[in-house]
C-alpha positions as a Markdown table, in Angstrom:
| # | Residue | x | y | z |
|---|---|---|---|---|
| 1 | Unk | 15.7 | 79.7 | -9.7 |
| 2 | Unk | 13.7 | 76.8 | -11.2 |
| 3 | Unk | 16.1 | 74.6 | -9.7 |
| 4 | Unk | 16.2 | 75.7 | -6.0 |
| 5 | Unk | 11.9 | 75.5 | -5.9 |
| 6 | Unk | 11.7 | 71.6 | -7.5 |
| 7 | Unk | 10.2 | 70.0 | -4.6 |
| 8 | Unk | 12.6 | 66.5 | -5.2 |
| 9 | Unk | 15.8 | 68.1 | -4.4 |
| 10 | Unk | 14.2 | 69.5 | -1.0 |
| 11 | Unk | 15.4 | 67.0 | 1.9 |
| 12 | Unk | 13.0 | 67.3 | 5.4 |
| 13 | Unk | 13.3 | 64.6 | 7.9 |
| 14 | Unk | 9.6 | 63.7 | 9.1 |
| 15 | Unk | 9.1 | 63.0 | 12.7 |
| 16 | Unk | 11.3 | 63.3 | 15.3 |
| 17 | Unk | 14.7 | 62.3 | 15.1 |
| 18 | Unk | 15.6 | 59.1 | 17.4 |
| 19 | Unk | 18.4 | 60.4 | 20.0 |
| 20 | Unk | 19.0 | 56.7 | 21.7 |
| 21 | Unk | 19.1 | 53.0 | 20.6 |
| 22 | Unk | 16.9 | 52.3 | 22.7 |
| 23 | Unk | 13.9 | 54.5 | 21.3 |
| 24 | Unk | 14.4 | 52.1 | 17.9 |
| 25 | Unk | 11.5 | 49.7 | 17.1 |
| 26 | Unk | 11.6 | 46.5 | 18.8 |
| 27 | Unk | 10.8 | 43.2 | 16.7 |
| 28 | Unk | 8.1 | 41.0 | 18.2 |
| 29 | Unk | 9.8 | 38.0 | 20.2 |
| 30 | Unk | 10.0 | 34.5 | 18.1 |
| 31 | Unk | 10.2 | 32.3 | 20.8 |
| 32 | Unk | 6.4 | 33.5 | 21.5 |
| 33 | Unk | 5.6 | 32.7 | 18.2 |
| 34 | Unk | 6.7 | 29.5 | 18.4 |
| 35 | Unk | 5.3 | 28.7 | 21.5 |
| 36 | Unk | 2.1 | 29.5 | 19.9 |
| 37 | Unk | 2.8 | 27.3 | 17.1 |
| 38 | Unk | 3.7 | 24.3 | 19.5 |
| 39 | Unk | 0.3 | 25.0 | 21.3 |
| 40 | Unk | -1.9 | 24.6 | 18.1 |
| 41 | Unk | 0.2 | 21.3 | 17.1 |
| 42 | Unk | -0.3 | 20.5 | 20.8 |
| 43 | Unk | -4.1 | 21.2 | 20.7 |
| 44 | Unk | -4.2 | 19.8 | 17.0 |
| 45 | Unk | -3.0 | 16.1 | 18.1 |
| 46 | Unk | -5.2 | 16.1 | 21.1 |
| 47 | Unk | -8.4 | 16.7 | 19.0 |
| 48 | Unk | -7.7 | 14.1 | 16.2 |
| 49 | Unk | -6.8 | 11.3 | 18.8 |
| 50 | Unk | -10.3 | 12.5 | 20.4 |
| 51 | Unk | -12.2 | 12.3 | 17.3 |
| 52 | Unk | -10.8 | 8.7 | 16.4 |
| 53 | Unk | -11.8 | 7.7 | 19.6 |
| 54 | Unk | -15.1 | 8.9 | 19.2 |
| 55 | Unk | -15.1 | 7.2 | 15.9 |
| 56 | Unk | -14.3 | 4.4 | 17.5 |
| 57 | Unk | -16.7 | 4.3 | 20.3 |
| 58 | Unk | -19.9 | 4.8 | 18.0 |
| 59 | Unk | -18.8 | 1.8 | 16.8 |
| 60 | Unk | -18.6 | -0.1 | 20.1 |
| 61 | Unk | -16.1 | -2.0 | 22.0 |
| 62 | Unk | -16.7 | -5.9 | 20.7 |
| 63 | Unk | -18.4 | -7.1 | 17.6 |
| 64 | Unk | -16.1 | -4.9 | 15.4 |
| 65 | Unk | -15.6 | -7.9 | 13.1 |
| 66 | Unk | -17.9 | -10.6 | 12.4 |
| 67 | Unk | -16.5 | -11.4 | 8.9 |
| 68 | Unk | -12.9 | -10.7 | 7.6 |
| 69 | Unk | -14.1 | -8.1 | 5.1 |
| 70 | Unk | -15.4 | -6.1 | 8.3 |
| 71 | Unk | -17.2 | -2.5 | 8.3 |
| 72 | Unk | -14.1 | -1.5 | 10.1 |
| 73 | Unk | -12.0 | 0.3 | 7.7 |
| 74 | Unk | -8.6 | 0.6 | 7.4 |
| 75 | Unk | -7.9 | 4.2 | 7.2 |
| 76 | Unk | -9.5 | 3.9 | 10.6 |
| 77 | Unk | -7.2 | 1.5 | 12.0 |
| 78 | Unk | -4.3 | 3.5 | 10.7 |
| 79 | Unk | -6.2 | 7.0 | 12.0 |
| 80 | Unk | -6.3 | 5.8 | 15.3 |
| 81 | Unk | -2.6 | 4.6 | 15.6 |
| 82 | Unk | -1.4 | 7.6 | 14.3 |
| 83 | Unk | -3.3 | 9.9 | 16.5 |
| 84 | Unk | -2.2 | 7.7 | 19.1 |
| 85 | Unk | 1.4 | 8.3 | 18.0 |
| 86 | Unk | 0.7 | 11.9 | 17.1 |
| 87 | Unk | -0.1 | 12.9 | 21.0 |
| 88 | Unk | 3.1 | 10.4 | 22.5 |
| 89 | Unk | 5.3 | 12.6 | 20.2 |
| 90 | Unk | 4.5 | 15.6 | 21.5 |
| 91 | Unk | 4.6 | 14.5 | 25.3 |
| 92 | Unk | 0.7 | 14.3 | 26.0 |
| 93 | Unk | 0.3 | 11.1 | 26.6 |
| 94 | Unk | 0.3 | 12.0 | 30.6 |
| 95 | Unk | -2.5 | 14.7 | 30.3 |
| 96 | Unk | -5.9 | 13.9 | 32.4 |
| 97 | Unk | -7.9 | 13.6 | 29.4 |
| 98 | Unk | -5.4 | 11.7 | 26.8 |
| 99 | Unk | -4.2 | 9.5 | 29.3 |
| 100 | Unk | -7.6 | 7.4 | 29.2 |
| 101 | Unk | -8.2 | 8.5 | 25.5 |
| 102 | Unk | -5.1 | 6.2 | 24.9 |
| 103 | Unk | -6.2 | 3.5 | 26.8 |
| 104 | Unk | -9.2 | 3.0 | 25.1 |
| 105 | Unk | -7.4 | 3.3 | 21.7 |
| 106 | Unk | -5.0 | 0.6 | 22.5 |
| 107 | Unk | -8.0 | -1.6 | 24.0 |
| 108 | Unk | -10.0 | -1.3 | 21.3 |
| 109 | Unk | -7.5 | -1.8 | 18.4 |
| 110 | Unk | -6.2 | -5.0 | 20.4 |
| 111 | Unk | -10.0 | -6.2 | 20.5 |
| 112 | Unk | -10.5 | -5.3 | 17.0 |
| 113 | Unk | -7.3 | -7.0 | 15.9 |
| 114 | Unk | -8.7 | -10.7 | 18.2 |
| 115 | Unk | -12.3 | -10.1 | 16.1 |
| 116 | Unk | -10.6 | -9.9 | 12.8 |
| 117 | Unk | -8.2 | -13.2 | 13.5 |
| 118 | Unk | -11.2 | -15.3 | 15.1 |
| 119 | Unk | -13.5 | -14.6 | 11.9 |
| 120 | Unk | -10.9 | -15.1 | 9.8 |
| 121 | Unk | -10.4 | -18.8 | 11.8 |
| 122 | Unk | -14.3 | -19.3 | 11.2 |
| 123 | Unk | -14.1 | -18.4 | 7.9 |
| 124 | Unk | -11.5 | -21.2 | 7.3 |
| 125 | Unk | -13.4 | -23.5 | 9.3 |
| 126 | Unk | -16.7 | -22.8 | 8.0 |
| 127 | Unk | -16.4 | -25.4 | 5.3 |
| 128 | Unk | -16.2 | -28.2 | 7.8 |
| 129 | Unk | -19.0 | -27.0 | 9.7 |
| 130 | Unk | -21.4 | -29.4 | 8.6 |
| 131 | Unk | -19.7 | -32.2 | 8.7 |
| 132 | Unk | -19.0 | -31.8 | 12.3 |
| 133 | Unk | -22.7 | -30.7 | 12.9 |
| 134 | Unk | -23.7 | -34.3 | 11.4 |
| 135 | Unk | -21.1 | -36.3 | 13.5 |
| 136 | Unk | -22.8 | -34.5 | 16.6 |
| 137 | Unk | -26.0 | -35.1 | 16.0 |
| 138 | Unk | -25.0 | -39.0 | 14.8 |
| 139 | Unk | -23.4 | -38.6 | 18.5 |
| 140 | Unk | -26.6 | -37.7 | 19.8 |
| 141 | Unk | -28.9 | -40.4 | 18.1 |
């Protein structure tokens, strides 16, 4: 008799039993997941090209470099081209906002890139500066 009341052996189902196939639990969908996913990247590459850009106008459009050790770093230079490549990846490039985002990134890393080659010219030239500051003023006599 022992046997027969030992609560292990006693099998119950619990609930309801499921008649149809159809009553069976669904799984949530992946493609909304990934959607999701793609709208954070999405989102994601649209504020880091807006941040660089605001980076790079607290800095100003011209008189970015005035030596060829600038304040301008590098990492900043590279931060804007890839948030710049970050949002063409992902098709943005055509939204309202990123479309003039992206102009002024390209504008002002072409202006920066002019600023850095004409102080590194002066920089080259600067020796011979005074030499052709005396022949002018000789000039002038």
């Amino acid at each position: 008799n022992l046997y027969r009341s030992d609560p292990v052996s006693v099998f119950k189902p619990s609930g309801e039993m499921r008649k149809n196939k159809s009553d069976q639990d669904t799984f949530p969908d992946p493609r909304k997941w990934q959607e999701a996913e793609a709208k954070r990247q999405d989102a994601a590459a649209c504020e880091t090209l807006e941040m660089a850009v605001t980076r790079a106008r607290a800095r100003g459009p011209n008189n970015l470099a005035t030596s060829p050790t600038d304040a301008v770093a590098d990492e900043d230079v590279v931060g804007m081209q890839e948030a710049i490549a970050g949002v063409c990846e992902r098709g943005l490039q055509d939204e309202p906002g990123n479309k003039e985002l992206i102009v002024f990134a390209n504008q002002w890393l072409k202006t920066l890139e002019a600023e850095r080659v004409l102080a590194a010219a002066l920089e080259e030239a600067r020796p011979m500066l005074h030499i052709i500051g005396r022949r002018t003023a000789m000039g002038n006599a």
